[in-house]
Amino acid sequence: MGRREMPTMNHHRAEDLLPIADAVRPDFPWLWWARNDSARLAGMAAPPDGFPFGFLKERGLDTVVSLVGVTAYDPTPLGKCSFELEDLRGGSEPRNPAAEGAEVARAVSAVSELIRKGHGVVVHCRMGVGRTGLVLGAFLVANGHHPDKVTTWLDDVQKARGVGQVPGSGVAGCVLLVEVLGGELG
């Protein structure tokens, strides 16, 4: 698989970007922050019926990025875009690694473009763990963070959320991330 270009936020130094120490706040542990500066980026589980999207708007988030395909909910007052990624829970391999890698790259590109335009972005899958972590992790790696540090941080975030590490998700995610970026992770 050839190298896919991942957009970066070159106007920031990697050390200026989050992950932040307080990514998971005790008052709403279902929402976790990958960036909480002027370019807000967060992850969460799939919103339940009747979810108050205004709560996210009040916290500087403007767009929901779904990684579970087209969803029926209306995120007003937020915008929404959708991508369909496989659930690789338990360390399973994607059925079609090239197609999955391309979809991850499209999702990361969309997140990067939204942030470049000044939008706050919240990404979700079903549980807010594997697919969400993969896309946020790929964004952070594309913006200068070392993959090992991002993987450790993602595991720590899930433990702080009370989810714990999903067995194998970090390994499967790292393998897919290496394929997406063509093994050139700096």
C-alpha positions as a LaTeX table, in Angstrom:
\begin{tabular}{lrrr}
\hline
Residue & $x$ (\AA) & $y$ (\AA) & $z$ (\AA) \\
\hline
Met1 & 0.00 & 0.00 & 0.00 \\
Gly2 & 1.47 & 3.37 & $-0.98$ \\
Arg3 & 1.89 & 6.29 & 1.33 \\
Arg4 & $-1.23$ & 8.40 & 1.79 \\
Glu5 & $-0.73$ & 12.07 & 2.39 \\
Met6 & $-2.16$ & 13.11 & 5.73 \\
Pro7 & $-2.82$ & 16.83 & 6.15 \\
Thr8 & $-1.02$ & 18.46 & 9.01 \\
Met9 & $-1.44$ & 21.60 & 11.03 \\
Asn10 & 2.06 & 22.91 & 10.35 \\
His11 & 1.46 & 26.25 & 12.02 \\
His12 & 1.52 & 24.42 & 15.39 \\
Arg13 & 4.53 & 22.74 & 16.94 \\
Ala14 & 3.84 & 19.18 & 18.11 \\
Glu15 & 4.57 & 20.13 & 21.71 \\
Asp16 & 1.89 & 22.85 & 21.51 \\
Leu17 & $-0.74$ & 20.30 & 20.52 \\
Leu18 & $-2.64$ & 18.22 & 22.97 \\
Pro19 & $-3.02$ & 15.38 & 24.20 \\
Ile20 & $-3.66$ & 17.10 & 27.47 \\
Ala21 & $-3.20$ & 15.72 & 30.96 \\
Asp22 & $-6.84$ & 16.39 & 31.87 \\
Ala23 & $-8.35$ & 14.86 & 28.73 \\
Val24 & $-11.14$ & 13.22 & 30.74 \\
Arg25 & $-13.03$ & 15.46 & 33.13 \\
Pro26 & $-14.92$ & 13.94 & 36.06 \\
Asp27 & $-18.07$ & 16.00 & 35.37 \\
Phe28 & $-18.59$ & 14.41 & 31.90 \\
Pro29 & $-16.27$ & 11.39 & 31.44 \\
Trp30 & $-18.04$ & 10.25 & 28.26 \\
Leu31 & $-16.42$ & 13.18 & 26.40 \\
Trp32 & $-12.64$ & 13.19 & 26.08 \\
Trp33 & $-10.40$ & 15.88 & 24.65 \\
Ala34 & $-7.54$ & 15.41 & 22.19 \\
Arg35 & $-7.17$ & 19.19 & 21.83 \\
Asn36 & $-8.75$ & 21.85 & 23.97 \\
Asp37 & $-7.14$ & 24.99 & 22.61 \\
Ser38 & $-8.53$ & 27.24 & 19.89 \\
Ala39 & $-8.89$ & 24.14 & 17.70 \\
Arg40 & $-11.05$ & 21.85 & 19.82 \\
Leu41 & $-11.03$ & 18.12 & 19.09 \\
Ala42 & $-12.83$ & 15.53 & 21.19 \\
Gly43 & $-13.99$ & 11.93 & 21.13 \\
Met44 & $-17.08$ & 10.28 & 22.57 \\
Ala45 & $-19.34$ & 7.25 & 22.33 \\
Ala46 & $-22.31$ & 7.28 & 19.95 \\
Pro47 & $-24.89$ & 9.77 & 21.18 \\
Pro48 & $-28.05$ & 8.18 & 22.63 \\
Asp49 & $-31.55$ & 9.16 & 21.51 \\
Gly50 & $-32.41$ & 12.67 & 22.66 \\
Phe51 & $-28.77$ & 13.65 & 23.18 \\
Pro52 & $-28.46$ & 17.41 & 23.91 \\
Phe53 & $-26.07$ & 18.48 & 21.14 \\
Gly54 & $-26.30$ & 22.06 & 22.41 \\
Phe55 & $-24.14$ & 20.86 & 25.32 \\
Leu56 & $-21.33$ & 20.18 & 22.85 \\
Lys57 & $-21.89$ & 23.51 & 21.08 \\
Glu58 & $-21.50$ & 25.29 & 24.44 \\
Arg59 & $-18.07$ & 23.64 & 24.75 \\
Gly60 & $-16.83$ & 24.95 & 21.40 \\
Leu61 & $-17.66$ & 21.95 & 19.23 \\
Asp62 & $-19.27$ & 22.62 & 15.84 \\
Thr63 & $-19.22$ & 19.35 & 13.88 \\
Val64 & $-19.89$ & 15.69 & 14.68 \\
Val65 & $-17.83$ & 13.14 & 12.73 \\
Ser66 & $-19.51$ & 9.72 & 12.85 \\
Leu67 & $-17.34$ & 6.67 & 12.18 \\
Val68 & $-20.27$ & 4.22 & 12.15 \\
Gly69 & $-21.70$ & 5.26 & 8.80 \\
Val70 & $-24.88$ & 7.20 & 8.23 \\
Thr71 & $-26.82$ & 7.76 & 11.45 \\
Ala72 & $-30.42$ & 8.79 & 12.03 \\
Tyr73 & $-29.83$ & 11.45 & 14.68 \\
Asp74 & $-29.98$ & 15.17 & 13.98 \\
Pro75 & $-27.04$ & 16.90 & 15.71 \\
Thr76 & $-28.47$ & 20.43 & 15.39 \\
Pro77 & $-26.99$ & 22.94 & 16.23 \\
Leu78 & $-23.87$ & 21.04 & 15.10 \\
Gly79 & $-23.02$ & 19.91 & 11.58 \\
Lys80 & $-22.30$ & 16.28 & 10.76 \\
Cys81 & $-20.24$ & 14.16 & 8.39 \\
Ser82 & $-20.06$ & 10.37 & 8.31 \\
Phe83 & $-17.51$ & 7.68 & 7.52 \\
Glu84 & $-17.92$ & 3.93 & 7.91 \\
Leu85 & $-15.02$ & 2.21 & 9.66 \\
Glu86 & $-14.91$ & $-1.40$ & 10.80 \\
Asp87 & $-15.01$ & $-2.24$ & 14.49 \\
Leu88 & $-11.60$ & $-3.86$ & 15.09 \\
Arg89 & $-12.30$ & $-4.63$ & 18.73 \\
Gly90 & $-10.27$ & $-7.51$ & 20.07 \\
Gly91 & $-7.43$ & $-6.98$ & 17.62 \\
Ser92 & $-9.18$ & $-8.32$ & 14.53 \\
Glu93 & $-7.83$ & $-7.39$ & 11.13 \\
Pro94 & $-9.87$ & $-5.28$ & 8.69 \\
Arg95 & $-11.56$ & $-7.32$ & 5.95 \\
Asn96 & $-9.97$ & $-5.04$ & 3.35 \\
Pro97 & $-6.98$ & $-3.20$ & 4.85 \\
Ala98 & $-6.48$ & $-0.96$ & 1.80 \\
Ala99 & $-10.12$ & 0.19 & 1.76 \\
Glu100 & $-10.17$ & 0.63 & 5.54 \\
Gly101 & $-6.93$ & 2.61 & 5.42 \\
Ala102 & $-8.35$ & 4.85 & 2.70 \\
Glu103 & $-11.50$ & 5.48 & 4.76 \\
Val104 & $-9.38$ & 6.31 & 7.83 \\
Ala105 & $-7.35$ & 8.73 & 5.70 \\
Arg106 & $-10.56$ & 10.39 & 4.45 \\
Ala107 & $-11.86$ & 10.75 & 8.02 \\
Val108 & $-8.56$ & 12.23 & 9.24 \\
Ser109 & $-8.49$ & 14.59 & 6.26 \\
Ala110 & $-12.02$ & 15.76 & 7.05 \\
Val111 & $-11.13$ & 16.34 & 10.71 \\
Ser112 & $-7.97$ & 18.21 & 9.70 \\
Glu113 & $-9.85$ & 20.40 & 7.22 \\
Leu114 & $-12.59$ & 21.23 & 9.73 \\
Ile115 & $-10.00$ & 22.18 & 12.35 \\
Arg116 & $-8.04$ & 24.21 & 9.79 \\
Lys117 & $-11.25$ & 26.17 & 9.16 \\
Gly118 & $-11.63$ & 26.83 & 12.89 \\
His119 & $-14.36$ & 24.29 & 13.66 \\
Gly120 & $-14.42$ & 22.35 & 16.91 \\
Val121 & $-14.83$ & 18.64 & 16.09 \\
Val122 & $-16.17$ & 15.70 & 18.09 \\
Val123 & $-15.55$ & 12.22 & 16.67 \\
His124 & $-17.52$ & 9.14 & 17.68 \\
Cys125 & $-17.92$ & 5.46 & 16.97 \\
Arg126 & $-20.12$ & 3.11 & 18.98 \\
Met127 & $-18.16$ & 3.15 & 22.26 \\
Gly128 & $-15.75$ & 6.04 & 21.61 \\
Val129 & $-12.74$ & 3.75 & 21.94 \\
Gly130 & $-11.24$ & 1.94 & 18.93 \\
Arg131 & $-12.34$ & 3.72 & 15.75 \\
Thr132 & $-12.53$ & 7.08 & 17.52 \\
Gly133 & $-9.07$ & 6.52 & 19.01 \\
Leu134 & $-7.69$ & 5.48 & 15.64 \\
Val135 & $-8.88$ & 8.64 & 13.86 \\
Leu136 & $-7.87$ & 10.99 & 16.70 \\
Gly137 & $-4.57$ & 9.13 & 17.07 \\
Ala138 & $-3.88$ & 9.35 & 13.33 \\
Phe139 & $-4.61$ & 13.09 & 13.48 \\
Leu140 & $-2.18$ & 13.52 & 16.39 \\
Val141 & 0.53 & 11.46 & 14.65 \\
Ala142 & 0.04 & 13.43 & 11.43 \\
Asn143 & 0.59 & 16.55 & 13.53 \\
Gly144 & 3.91 & 15.51 & 15.02 \\
His145 & 3.20 & 13.23 & 17.97 \\
His146 & 5.10 & 9.94 & 18.20 \\
Pro147 & 2.83 & 6.91 & 17.57 \\
Asp148 & 4.00 & 5.09 & 20.74 \\
Lys149 & 3.16 & 8.09 & 22.90 \\
Val150 & $-0.22$ & 8.51 & 21.21 \\
Thr151 & $-1.06$ & 4.81 & 21.74 \\
Thr152 & $-0.11$ & 5.01 & 25.43 \\
Trp153 & $-2.11$ & 8.23 & 25.82 \\
Leu154 & $-5.16$ & 6.67 & 24.15 \\
Asp155 & $-5.00$ & 3.68 & 26.51 \\
Asp156 & $-4.68$ & 6.05 & 29.49 \\
Val157 & $-7.68$ & 8.09 & 28.31 \\
Gln158 & $-9.86$ & 4.98 & 28.07 \\
Lys159 & $-8.79$ & 3.85 & 31.55 \\
Ala160 & $-9.62$ & 7.32 & 32.91 \\
Arg161 & $-13.05$ & 7.05 & 31.26 \\
Gly162 & $-13.59$ & 3.78 & 33.10 \\
Val163 & $-13.65$ & 1.86 & 29.84 \\
Gly164 & $-10.23$ & 0.29 & 30.26 \\
Gln165 & $-8.11$ & $-0.79$ & 27.36 \\
Val166 & $-9.99$ & $-2.75$ & 24.73 \\
Pro167 & $-7.78$ & $-5.84$ & 24.24 \\
Gly168 & $-5.88$ & $-5.59$ & 20.99 \\
Ser169 & $-7.40$ & $-2.28$ & 19.87 \\
Gly170 & $-4.13$ & $-0.41$ & 20.25 \\
Val171 & $-2.18$ & $-3.03$ & 18.32 \\
Ala172 & $-4.73$ & $-3.27$ & 15.49 \\
Gly173 & $-4.97$ & 0.50 & 15.36 \\
Cys174 & $-1.20$ & 0.92 & 15.20 \\
Val175 & $-0.89$ & $-1.68$ & 12.44 \\
Leu176 & $-3.58$ & 0.08 & 10.41 \\
Leu177 & $-2.02$ & 3.47 & 11.14 \\
Val178 & 1.35 & 2.25 & 9.86 \\
Glu179 & $-0.37$ & 1.00 & 6.69 \\
Val180 & $-2.22$ & 4.29 & 6.21 \\
Leu181 & 0.94 & 6.33 & 6.62 \\
Gly182 & 3.07 & 3.89 & 4.62 \\
Gly183 & 5.28 & 3.04 & 7.59 \\
Glu184 & 6.84 & 6.51 & 7.61 \\
Leu185 & 5.98 & 7.63 & 11.11 \\
Gly186 & 9.06 & 9.67 & 11.86 \\
\hline
\end{tabular}
